[in-house]
PDB file of C-alpha atoms in Angstrom:
ATOM      1  CA  MET Z  25      -0.327  -0.142   0.146  1.00  0.00           C
ATOM      2  CA  ASN Z  26       1.428   3.534  -0.534  1.00  0.00           C
ATOM      3  CA  SER Z  27       1.918   6.087   2.404  1.00  0.00           C
ATOM      4  CA  LYS Z  28      -0.562   8.281   1.009  1.00  0.00           C
ATOM      5  CA  LEU Z  29      -3.557   5.426   1.321  1.00  0.00           C
ATOM      6  CA  VAL Z  30      -2.817   4.792   4.665  1.00  0.00           C
ATOM      7  CA  ILE Z  31      -2.691   7.975   5.808  1.00  0.00           C
ATOM      8  CA  ALA Z  32      -6.059   8.665   4.265  1.00  0.00           C
ATOM      9  CA  PHE Z  33      -7.112   5.698   5.749  1.00  0.00           C
ATOM     10  CA  SER Z  34      -5.527   6.139   9.037  1.00  0.00           C
ATOM     11  CA  THR Z  35      -7.927   9.945   9.124  1.00  0.00           C
ATOM     12  CA  LEU Z  36     -10.966   8.127   8.115  1.00  0.00           C
ATOM     13  CA  ALA Z  37     -10.903   5.516  10.675  1.00  0.00           C
ATOM     14  CA  ALA Z  38     -10.384   8.002  13.242  1.00  0.00           C
ATOM     15  CA  GLY Z  39     -13.069  10.274  12.286  1.00  0.00           C
ATOM     16  CA  ILE Z  40     -14.978   7.632  11.885  1.00  0.00           C
ATOM     17  CA  ALA Z  41     -14.182   6.640  15.502  1.00  0.00           C
ATOM     18  CA  ALA Z  42     -14.669  10.198  16.720  1.00  0.00           C
ATOM     19  CA  GLY Z  43     -18.079  10.278  14.759  1.00  0.00           C
ATOM     20  CA  ALA Z  44     -19.193   7.291  16.615  1.00  0.00           C
ATOM     21  CA  LEU Z  45     -17.692   8.289  20.104  1.00  0.00           C
ATOM     22  CA  THR Z  46     -19.702  12.190  19.495  1.00  0.00           C
ATOM     23  CA  GLY Z  47     -22.960  10.469  17.953  1.00  0.00           C
ATOM     24  CA  CYS Z  48     -22.096  12.646  15.088  1.00  0.00           C
ATOM     25  CA  GLY Z  49     -21.857  11.586  11.034  1.00  0.00           C
ATOM     26  CA  SER Z  50     -18.778  11.352   9.230  1.00  0.00           C
ATOM     27  CA  THR Z  51     -17.641  14.974   8.147  1.00  0.00           C
ATOM     28  CA  THR Z  52     -16.222  13.762   4.988  1.00  0.00           C
ATOM     29  CA  GLY Z  53     -19.361  12.255   3.398  1.00  0.00           C
ATOM     30  CA  SER Z  54     -22.280  10.418   3.761  1.00  0.00           C
ATOM     31  CA  PRO Z  55     -24.163  10.162   7.459  1.00  0.00           C
ATOM     32  CA  MET Z  56     -23.419   6.920   9.576  1.00  0.00           C
ATOM     33  CA  THR Z  57     -26.054   4.774  10.583  1.00  0.00           C
ATOM     34  CA  ALA Z  58     -26.466   3.199  13.984  1.00  0.00           C
ATOM     35  CA  ALA Z  59     -25.691  -0.009  11.876  1.00  0.00           C
ATOM     36  CA  ALA Z  60     -22.365   0.715  11.013  1.00  0.00           C
ATOM     37  CA  ILE Z  61     -21.517   1.057  14.563  1.00  0.00           C
ATOM     38  CA  THR Z  62     -20.507  -2.218  16.253  1.00  0.00           C
ATOM     39  CA  SER Z  63     -19.508  -3.106  19.835  1.00  0.00           C
ATOM     40  CA  ALA Z  64     -17.829  -5.531  21.618  1.00  0.00           C
ATOM     41  CA  PRO Z  65     -20.221  -7.519  23.959  1.00  0.00           C
ATOM     42  CA  PRO Z  66     -19.944  -6.839  27.574  1.00  0.00           C
ATOM     43  CA  GLU Z  67     -17.300  -8.624  29.579  1.00  0.00           C
ATOM     44  CA  THR Z  68     -18.879 -11.476  31.867  1.00  0.00           C
ATOM     45  CA  GLU Z  69     -17.220 -11.498  35.146  1.00  0.00           C
ATOM     46  CA  THR Z  70     -16.935 -15.277  36.599  1.00  0.00           C
ATOM     47  CA  THR Z  71     -16.347 -15.532  40.331  1.00  0.00           C
ATOM     48  CA  THR Z  72     -16.056 -18.600  42.354  1.00  0.00           C
ATOM     49  CA  VAL Z  73     -17.022 -18.941  45.731  1.00  0.00           C
ATOM     50  CA  THR Z  74     -15.523 -22.302  47.952  1.00  0.00           C
ATOM     51  CA  ALA Z  75     -17.933 -22.727  50.742  1.00  0.00           C
ATOM     52  CA  THR Z  76     -16.771 -24.899  53.593  1.00  0.00           C
ATOM     53  CA  VAL Z  77     -19.782 -26.666  55.155  1.00  0.00           C
ATOM     54  CA  THR Z  78     -19.250 -27.799  58.767  1.00  0.00           C
ATOM     55  CA  GLU Z  79     -22.439 -30.151  59.990  1.00  0.00           C
ATOM     56  CA  THR Z  80     -23.136 -30.879  63.451  1.00  0.00           C
ATOM     57  CA  VAL Z  81     -25.005 -33.817  64.732  1.00  0.00           C
ATOM     58  CA  THR Z  82     -26.514 -34.757  67.916  1.00  0.00           C
ATOM     59  CA  GLU Z  83     -27.624 -37.940  68.624  1.00  0.00           C
ATOM     60  CA  THR Z  84     -29.282 -39.086  71.948  1.00  0.00           C
ATOM     61  CA  VAL Z  85     -28.493 -42.484  73.261  1.00  0.00           C
ATOM     62  CA  THR Z  86     -31.261 -43.529  75.842  1.00  0.00           C
ATOM     63  CA  THR Z  87     -30.475 -46.439  77.695  1.00  0.00           C
ATOM     64  CA  GLU Z  88     -31.817 -48.376  80.698  1.00  0.00           C
ATOM     65  CA  PRO Z  89     -29.911 -49.255  83.426  1.00  0.00           C
ATOM     66  CA  PRO Z  90     -28.560 -52.738  84.002  1.00  0.00           C
ATOM     67  CA  PRO Z  91     -30.936 -54.423  86.228  1.00  0.00           C
ATOM     68  CA  PRO Z  92     -30.103 -54.987  89.848  1.00  0.00           C
ATOM     69  CA  PRO Z  93     -27.745 -58.159  90.139  1.00  0.00           C
ATOM     70  CA  GLY Z  94     -30.033 -61.276  90.620  1.00  0.00           C
ATOM     71  CA  PRO Z  95     -29.479 -63.882  92.948  1.00  0.00           C
ATOM     72  CA  LYS Z  96     -26.355 -64.561  93.445  1.00  0.00           C
ATOM     73  CA  VAL Z  97     -24.684 -68.417  92.422  1.00  0.00           C
ATOM     74  CA  GLU Z  98     -21.654 -68.019  94.898  1.00  0.00           C
ATOM     75  CA  PHE Z  99     -21.922 -66.893  98.690  1.00  0.00           C
ATOM     76  CA  GLY Z 100     -20.095 -67.154 101.829  1.00  0.00           C
ATOM     77  CA  PRO Z 101     -21.700 -66.741 105.143  1.00  0.00           C
ATOM     78  CA  GLY Z 102     -25.197 -65.728 106.659  1.00  0.00           C
ATOM     79  CA  THR Z 103     -28.559 -66.072 106.327  1.00  0.00           C
ATOM     80  CA  TRP Z 104     -30.157 -66.448 102.205  1.00  0.00           C
ATOM     81  CA  GLU Z 105     -33.269 -66.475 101.214  1.00  0.00           C
ATOM     82  CA  VAL Z 106     -33.169 -68.935  98.037  1.00  0.00           C
ATOM     83  CA  GLY Z 107     -34.466 -67.568  94.904  1.00  0.00           C
ATOM     84  CA  VAL Z 108     -34.463 -63.924  96.404  1.00  0.00           C
ATOM     85  CA  ASP Z 109     -30.600 -63.336  97.435  1.00  0.00           C
ATOM     86  CA  VAL Z 110     -29.325 -66.821  96.088  1.00  0.00           C
ATOM     87  CA  GLN Z 111     -30.233 -69.208  92.936  1.00  0.00           C
ATOM     88  CA  PRO Z 112     -31.806 -72.072  94.099  1.00  0.00           C
ATOM     89  CA  GLY Z 113     -29.970 -75.595  93.125  1.00  0.00           C
ATOM     90  CA  LYS Z 114     -26.860 -77.710  94.152  1.00  0.00           C
ATOM     91  CA  TYR Z 115     -24.075 -75.876  96.380  1.00  0.00           C
ATOM     92  CA  LYS Z 116     -20.822 -77.391  97.067  1.00  0.00           C
ATOM     93  CA  THR Z 117     -18.140 -76.002  99.678  1.00  0.00           C
ATOM     94  CA  ALA Z 118     -14.546 -77.098 100.305  1.00  0.00           C
ATOM     95  CA  GLY Z 119     -15.086 -77.346 103.685  1.00  0.00           C
ATOM     96  CA  PRO Z 120     -14.780 -75.429 107.267  1.00  0.00           C
ATOM     97  CA  ASP Z 121     -12.649 -71.803 106.519  1.00  0.00           C
ATOM     98  CA  GLY Z 122      -9.837 -72.246 109.141  1.00  0.00           C
ATOM     99  CA  GLY Z 123     -10.183 -73.413 112.605  1.00  0.00           C
ATOM    100  CA  LEU Z 124     -14.206 -73.000 113.108  1.00  0.00           C
ATOM    101  CA  PRO Z 125     -16.677 -76.313 112.200  1.00  0.00           C
ATOM    102  CA  CYS Z 126     -18.640 -75.659 108.579  1.00  0.00           C
ATOM    103  CA  TYR Z 127     -22.018 -75.630 109.763  1.00  0.00           C
ATOM    104  CA  TRP Z 128     -25.273 -75.078 107.564  1.00  0.00           C
ATOM    105  CA  ALA Z 129     -29.029 -75.280 107.399  1.00  0.00           C
ATOM    106  CA  ARG Z 130     -32.079 -75.290 105.473  1.00  0.00           C
ATOM    107  CA  LEU Z 131     -35.030 -73.578 107.013  1.00  0.00           C
ATOM    108  CA  LYS Z 132     -38.448 -72.973 106.709  1.00  0.00           C
ATOM    109  CA  ASP Z 133     -38.459 -69.357 108.490  1.00  0.00           C
ATOM    110  CA  THR Z 134     -36.393 -67.403 110.999  1.00  0.00           C
ATOM    111  CA  SER Z 135     -38.025 -68.473 114.140  1.00  0.00           C
ATOM    112  CA  GLY Z 136     -35.349 -69.671 115.963  1.00  0.00           C
ATOM    113  CA  ASP Z 137     -37.537 -72.933 116.444  1.00  0.00           C
ATOM    114  CA  LEU Z 138     -36.238 -76.587 115.888  1.00  0.00           C
ATOM    115  CA  GLY Z 139     -39.113 -77.186 113.962  1.00  0.00           C
ATOM    116  CA  SER Z 140     -37.969 -74.362 111.318  1.00  0.00           C
ATOM    117  CA  ILE Z 141     -35.103 -76.780 110.637  1.00  0.00           C
ATOM    118  CA  ILE Z 142     -35.323 -78.811 107.249  1.00  0.00           C
ATOM    119  CA  ASN Z 143     -32.128 -80.016 107.352  1.00  0.00           C
ATOM    120  CA  ASN Z 144     -28.440 -79.197 108.844  1.00  0.00           C
ATOM    121  CA  SER Z 145     -24.894 -80.718 108.776  1.00  0.00           C
ATOM    122  CA  ILE Z 146     -21.481 -79.930 110.249  1.00  0.00           C
ATOM    123  CA  LEU Z 147     -19.006 -80.500 107.930  1.00  0.00           C
ATOM    124  CA  GLU Z 148     -15.216 -81.699 108.609  1.00  0.00           C
ATOM    125  CA  GLY Z 149     -13.979 -81.540 104.867  1.00  0.00           C
ATOM    126  CA  PRO Z 150     -16.275 -81.126 101.458  1.00  0.00           C
ATOM    127  CA  GLY Z 151     -19.799 -81.012 101.112  1.00  0.00           C
ATOM    128  CA  THR Z 152     -22.468 -80.507  98.606  1.00  0.00           C
ATOM    129  CA  VAL Z 153     -26.174 -79.252  99.536  1.00  0.00           C
ATOM    130  CA  THR Z 154     -29.444 -78.675  97.689  1.00  0.00           C
ATOM    131  CA  ILE Z 155     -31.472 -75.929  98.185  1.00  0.00           C
ATOM    132  CA  ASN Z 156     -34.997 -74.603  96.937  1.00  0.00           C
ATOM    133  CA  LYS Z 157     -36.769 -71.529  96.049  1.00  0.00           C
ATOM    134  CA  GLY Z 158     -38.851 -70.390  99.363  1.00  0.00           C
ATOM    135  CA  GLU Z 159     -35.902 -71.722 101.593  1.00  0.00           C
ATOM    136  CA  LEU Z 160     -33.899 -70.188 103.747  1.00  0.00           C
ATOM    137  CA  PHE Z 161     -29.869 -71.212 103.660  1.00  0.00           C
ATOM    138  CA  GLU Z 162     -27.432 -70.682 106.809  1.00  0.00           C
ATOM    139  CA  THR Z 163     -24.138 -71.059 106.931  1.00  0.00           C
ATOM    140  CA  SER Z 164     -21.112 -69.954 108.921  1.00  0.00           C
ATOM    141  CA  GLY Z 165     -17.078 -71.341 109.090  1.00  0.00           C
ATOM    142  CA  CYS Z 166     -17.210 -72.712 105.987  1.00  0.00           C
ATOM    143  CA  GLN Z 167     -15.509 -71.682 102.411  1.00  0.00           C
ATOM    144  CA  ASP Z 168     -17.984 -69.804 100.083  1.00  0.00           C
ATOM    145  CA  TRP Z 169     -20.704 -72.219  98.460  1.00  0.00           C
ATOM    146  CA  ILE Z 170     -20.491 -71.913  94.612  1.00  0.00           C
ATOM    147  CA  GLN Z 171     -23.505 -73.510  92.831  1.00  0.00           C
ATOM    148  CA  ALA Z 172     -22.502 -76.921  91.250  1.00  0.00           C
ATOM    149  CA  ALA Z 173     -22.746 -77.763  87.529  1.00  0.00           C
TER     150      ALA Z 173
END
C-alpha cells in the first residue's frame, strides 16, 4: 500500500471513530448509520465461591440402667433367702474356713425354733447341699458355697 493511502485510511478511521463516540456522522461524506457501529459484547465476570459447610449432628442415646443383680450363685457366711438372695440349686463347699467348724442349715423361716430346720449338718471336709426356692439357707465357718454345674 502506498503511504498516502495509509494516511487517508487512518484519518478516515479516526474520523469515523470520533463521530461514533460523539454520535455525529462523518464529516467527509455520507452520514453514519447506527447499523455501521458495532460494539464489543460486555465482558462477563466469573466468580468462584468455595464454601466449607460444617454439620453438627447430635444423637441422643437412651439406655436403661442394668438390671439389678440377680440372686447369687456364690456366697459366704450368712442367712440367705433362696430365689431372692441366692439361686436355687445344688451347691458345694470345700469345707471349713480355718479352725471353725462348717455349719449349714436349710430353714422354713427365721423363727429360731427347732421345727423351722428342714435339714442341717456340720462338715469336717467338702460338702454339697441342694437348696430350694422359698427356703432360707444359713451357713457359718464354711468356705464359699459355689453353685455346682
